[in-house]
Amino acid sequence: MKSTKVKLDADLPVKHWWIIEPVARAIELAERLSQHPELAFASVPGRDPETLFTSKDVIEDFVDHVNRRRNITGLYEIPPQHITPHMFRRTMAMLTRDFPGSEIAVGMQLKHAATRALANRTTGGYMEPASSWARHLDNAIAERKFQRVKELFAADSRGETIGFGPGADRMREAFAAVRDKAAELRATGKAQRGDLRVEHDLLQRTRFSIRFGKLNHCTMNDDDPVGAKCLEEAVVPEGHRGPLLDRCQPSRCANSILGPEHLPIWTAERSSLIRLRADPRLPANRRALLDAQLDEVALMLKKAGQ
């Protein structure tokens, strides 16, 4: 999306933004609602007050709506306080900081947004495709991914736990095969003893698919997506390869790896859900939803024996 900042800036700077489909729909709606002939987001002073609203009034109406329907929604009461639109700019960052369990929702959203952005690489002008820049990006991603694979390989060689679940079992088997092949090459004199590059060369030639994520790692093989829960009963876009990350079911998919680095997030989510469920004022539908979420988290942590 291309936009021009008009407010309080005589230079009229132009900005470009990567956006996903829900954002595009929101902007289209803003365009239809805007009473300015050209701008989607414009000030409204001086126009007919009976046909317009102020953002402050909308916030007050929303607070009143939530508080009057708490017996149905089970939401906490929003206390009386001074609220302005500017106060919402850091809301997501503050929620992520204060409530560790919310990182799961944030992680799912960011993975989906990153996937859509990488699927349509363009130049700095964001208008024309640039194959050379896309290749550079692909190479950079591949190099970083391989660096992380080497780190996992080294940890596994030291006997450390690299993950839990069927995907982790397959990865350990692949690493063991690399070590066995490297030992064979050294025993036959085809490789130098003690040279770690032998294992790294074999790792690069090993066809093992892995996508690193904030909540789990995905080991789905694009050419043979057996056991991929995200593809079950899904409408796959034409030309799409790989998992549908926004439909990821990490607790139930055979391709999912729960890494040691993921455990604190899932443990925090369990604690957060248990704390919320302990509220005796919860309506039955809200309690049932929390129970279902707890079941999913429990399945995930069971993989790690917790």
GROMACS .gro file of N, CA and C in nm, residues 111-183:
model
  219
  111LYS      N    1   0.348  -1.493   1.188
  111LYS     CA    2   0.391  -1.594   1.091
  111LYS      C    3   0.309  -1.582   0.963
  112HIS      N    4   0.179  -1.562   0.980
  112HIS     CA    5   0.092  -1.553   0.862
  112HIS      C    6   0.128  -1.429   0.781
  113ALA      N    7   0.147  -1.316   0.847
  113ALA     CA    8   0.180  -1.192   0.776
  113ALA      C    9   0.313  -1.203   0.704
  114ALA      N   10   0.411  -1.265   0.770
  114ALA     CA   11   0.543  -1.280   0.708
  114ALA      C   12   0.535  -1.369   0.586
  115THR      N   13   0.453  -1.473   0.594
  115THR     CA   14   0.439  -1.564   0.479
  115THR      C   15   0.380  -1.491   0.360
  116ARG      N   16   0.277  -1.410   0.383
  116ARG     CA   17   0.215  -1.338   0.272
  116ARG      C   18   0.312  -1.235   0.214
  117ALA      N   19   0.391  -1.169   0.298
  117ALA     CA   20   0.486  -1.070   0.249
  117ALA      C   21   0.591  -1.135   0.162
  118LEU      N   22   0.644  -1.249   0.207
  118LEU     CA   23   0.750  -1.316   0.132
  118LEU      C   24   0.697  -1.379   0.003
  119ALA      N   25   0.566  -1.398  -0.004
  119ALA     CA   26   0.510  -1.460  -0.124
  119ALA      C   27   0.499  -1.362  -0.239
  120ASN      N   28   0.522  -1.233  -0.214
  120ASN     CA   29   0.504  -1.133  -0.319
  120ASN      C   30   0.617  -1.030  -0.309
  121ARG      N   31   0.741  -1.076  -0.332
  121ARG     CA   32   0.857  -0.989  -0.314
  121ARG      C   33   0.863  -0.886  -0.426
  122THR      N   34   0.888  -0.762  -0.390
  122THR     CA   35   0.901  -0.656  -0.489
  122THR      C   36   1.017  -0.566  -0.451
  123THR      N   37   1.046  -0.472  -0.537
  123THR     CA   38   1.159  -0.381  -0.513
  123THR      C   39   1.122  -0.278  -0.408
  124GLY      N   40   1.216  -0.187  -0.380
  124GLY     CA   41   1.190  -0.083  -0.282
  124GLY      C   42   1.074   0.005  -0.323
  125GLY      N   43   1.043   0.011  -0.452
  125GLY     CA   44   0.928   0.089  -0.497
  125GLY      C   45   0.797   0.017  -0.474
  126TYR      N   46   0.802  -0.111  -0.441
  126TYR     CA   47   0.685  -0.193  -0.412
  126TYR      C   48   0.587  -0.197  -0.528
  127MET      N   49   0.634  -0.175  -0.650
  127MET     CA   50   0.543  -0.172  -0.763
  127MET      C   51   0.576  -0.280  -0.865
  128GLU      N   52   0.705  -0.300  -0.894
  128GLU     CA   53   0.743  -0.396  -0.997
  128GLU      C   54   0.819  -0.513  -0.934
  129PRO      N   55   0.794  -0.634  -0.976
  129PRO     CA   56   0.868  -0.748  -0.923
  129PRO      C   57   1.016  -0.736  -0.955
  130ALA      N   58   1.099  -0.786  -0.865
  130ALA     CA   59   1.245  -0.782  -0.885
  130ALA      C   60   1.300  -0.921  -0.853
  131SER      N   61   1.326  -1.001  -0.955
  131SER     CA   62   1.372  -1.138  -0.933
  131SER      C   63   1.507  -1.142  -0.866
  132SER      N   64   1.595  -1.045  -0.895
  132SER     CA   65   1.727  -1.045  -0.833
  132SER      C   66   1.716  -1.021  -0.683
  133TRP      N   67   1.628  -0.929  -0.643
  133TRP     CA   68   1.610  -0.904  -0.501
  133TRP      C   69   1.546  -1.024  -0.433
  134ALA      N   70   1.452  -1.090  -0.501
  134ALA     CA   71   1.389  -1.209  -0.444
  134ALA      C   72   1.492  -1.320  -0.423
  135ARG      N   73   1.586  -1.336  -0.519
  135ARG     CA   74   1.690  -1.438  -0.504
  135ARG      C   75   1.780  -1.405  -0.386
  136HIS      N   76   1.813  -1.275  -0.371
  136HIS     CA   77   1.895  -1.233  -0.258
  136HIS      C   78   1.825  -1.265  -0.126
  137LEU      N   79   1.694  -1.239  -0.120
  137LEU     CA   80   1.619  -1.268   0.000
  137LEU      C   81   1.614  -1.418   0.027
  138ASP      N   82   1.591  -1.496  -0.079
  138ASP     CA   83   1.589  -1.642  -0.064
  138ASP      C   84   1.722  -1.692  -0.008
  139ASN      N   85   1.831  -1.641  -0.062
  139ASN     CA   86   1.964  -1.685  -0.016
  139ASN      C   87   1.986  -1.648   0.131
  140ALA      N   88   1.945  -1.527   0.167
  140ALA     CA   89   1.964  -1.483   0.306
  140ALA      C   90   1.884  -1.570   0.402
  141ILE      N   91   1.759  -1.602   0.363
  141ILE     CA   92   1.675  -1.687   0.448
  141ILE      C   93   1.735  -1.827   0.457
  142ALA      N   94   1.780  -1.882   0.344
  142ALA     CA   95   1.837  -2.016   0.343
  142ALA      C   96   1.963  -2.023   0.430
  143GLU      N   97   2.046  -1.920   0.424
  143GLU     CA   98   2.168  -1.919   0.504
  143GLU      C   99   2.136  -1.916   0.653
  144ARG      N  100   2.040  -1.833   0.691
  144ARG     CA  101   2.004  -1.827   0.833
  144ARG      C  102   1.939  -1.957   0.879
  145LYS      N  103   1.856  -2.016   0.794
  145LYS     CA  104   1.793  -2.142   0.829
  145LYS      C  105   1.899  -2.252   0.848
  146PHE      N  106   1.996  -2.258   0.758
  146PHE     CA  107   2.100  -2.359   0.769
  146PHE      C  108   2.185  -2.337   0.894
  147GLN      N  109   2.207  -2.211   0.931
  147GLN     CA  110   2.282  -2.183   1.054
  147GLN      C  111   2.208  -2.241   1.174
  148ARG      N  112   2.077  -2.227   1.177
  148ARG     CA  113   1.999  -2.282   1.288
  148ARG      C  114   1.999  -2.434   1.285
  149VAL      N  115   1.997  -2.495   1.165
  149VAL     CA  116   2.005  -2.640   1.155
  149VAL      C  117   2.139  -2.689   1.210
  150LYS      N  118   2.247  -2.617   1.178
  150LYS     CA  119   2.379  -2.654   1.231
  150LYS      C  120   2.381  -2.644   1.383
  151GLU      N  121   2.315  -2.544   1.438
  151GLU     CA  122   2.309  -2.530   1.583
  151GLU      C  123   2.234  -2.647   1.646
  152LEU      N  124   2.125  -2.690   1.583
  152LEU     CA  125   2.051  -2.805   1.633
  152LEU      C  126   2.134  -2.933   1.621
  153PHE      N  127   2.204  -2.946   1.511
  153PHE     CA  128   2.290  -3.064   1.489
  153PHE      C  129   2.398  -3.071   1.597
  154ALA      N  130   2.460  -2.957   1.628
  154ALA     CA  131   2.564  -2.955   1.730
  154ALA      C  132   2.505  -2.991   1.867
  155ALA      N  133   2.387  -2.938   1.898
  155ALA     CA  134   2.323  -2.969   2.027
  155ALA      C  135   2.289  -3.117   2.036
  156ASP      N  136   2.237  -3.175   1.927
  156ASP     CA  137   2.204  -3.318   1.926
  156ASP      C  138   2.330  -3.402   1.940
  157SER      N  139   2.439  -3.360   1.877
  157SER     CA  140   2.565  -3.434   1.887
  157SER      C  141   2.620  -3.431   2.030
  158ARG      N  142   2.588  -3.327   2.105
  158ARG     CA  143   2.630  -3.318   2.244
  158ARG      C  144   2.537  -3.393   2.338
  159GLY      N  145   2.430  -3.452   2.282
  159GLY     CA  146   2.335  -3.526   2.364
  159GLY      C  147   2.227  -3.441   2.426
  160GLU      N  148   2.213  -3.317   2.382
  160GLU     CA  149   2.110  -3.229   2.436
  160GLU      C  150   1.975  -3.254   2.369
  161THR      N  151   1.868  -3.218   2.436
  161THR     CA  152   1.733  -3.231   2.380
  161THR      C  153   1.709  -3.119   2.279
  162ILE      N  154   1.675  -3.156   2.157
  162ILE     CA  155   1.652  -3.056   2.054
  162ILE      C  156   1.504  -3.035   2.025
  163GLY      N  157   1.418  -3.119   2.079
  163GLY     CA  158   1.275  -3.102   2.056
  163GLY      C  159   1.197  -3.225   2.093
  164PHE      N  160   1.065  -3.211   2.083
  164PHE     CA  161   0.974  -3.319   2.120
  164PHE      C  162   0.872  -3.340   2.009
  165GLY      N  163   0.823  -3.463   1.997
  165GLY     CA  164   0.723  -3.494   1.896
  165GLY      C  165   0.780  -3.573   1.780
  166PRO      N  166   0.692  -3.624   1.692
  166PRO     CA  167   0.736  -3.705   1.578
  166PRO      C  168   0.834  -3.632   1.487
  167GLY      N  169   0.813  -3.503   1.466
  167GLY     CA  170   0.904  -3.426   1.381
  167GLY      C  171   1.044  -3.423   1.438
  168ALA      N  172   1.053  -3.410   1.570
  168ALA     CA  173   1.185  -3.409   1.634
  168ALA      C  174   1.252  -3.546   1.623
  169ASP      N  175   1.172  -3.654   1.630
  169ASP     CA  176   1.228  -3.788   1.614
  169ASP      C  177   1.289  -3.805   1.475
  170ARG      N  178   1.219  -3.757   1.372
  170ARG     CA  179   1.271  -3.767   1.237
  170ARG      C  180   1.399  -3.685   1.221
  171MET      N  181   1.403  -3.568   1.284
  171MET     CA  182   1.523  -3.485   1.276
  171MET      C  183   1.643  -3.555   1.342
  172ARG      N  184   1.619  -3.616   1.457
  172ARG     CA  185   1.729  -3.688   1.525
  172ARG      C  186   1.779  -3.804   1.439
  173GLU      N  187   1.686  -3.872   1.371
  173GLU     CA  188   1.726  -3.981   1.282
  173GLU      C  189   1.812  -3.929   1.167
  174ALA      N  190   1.773  -3.814   1.111
  174ALA     CA  191   1.849  -3.755   1.001
  174ALA      C  192   1.989  -3.713   1.049
  175PHE      N  193   1.997  -3.656   1.168
  175PHE     CA  194   2.127  -3.615   1.223
  175PHE      C  195   2.216  -3.737   1.249
  176ALA      N  196   2.154  -3.845   1.301
  176ALA     CA  197   2.232  -3.967   1.326
  176ALA      C  198   2.287  -4.024   1.197
  177ALA      N  199   2.205  -4.019   1.090
  177ALA     CA  200   2.251  -4.070   0.959
  177ALA      C  201   2.367  -3.987   0.907
  178VAL      N  202   2.364  -3.856   0.929
  178VAL     CA  203   2.474  -3.769   0.886
  178VAL      C  204   2.602  -3.806   0.960
  179ARG      N  205   2.591  -3.825   1.091
  179ARG     CA  206   2.711  -3.860   1.169
  179ARG      C  207   2.768  -3.996   1.127
  180ASP      N  208   2.677  -4.092   1.099
  180ASP     CA  209   2.723  -4.224   1.055
  180ASP      C  210   2.795  -4.215   0.921
  181LYS      N  211   2.738  -4.137   0.829
  181LYS     CA  212   2.800  -4.122   0.697
  181LYS      C  213   2.934  -4.052   0.708
  182ALA      N  214   2.944  -3.951   0.794
  182ALA     CA  215   3.071  -3.881   0.812
  182ALA      C  216   3.176  -3.974   0.871
  183ALA      N  217   3.136  -4.059   0.966
  183ALA     CA  218   3.230  -4.155   1.024
  183ALA      C  219   3.279  -4.255   0.919
   0.00000   0.00000   0.00000
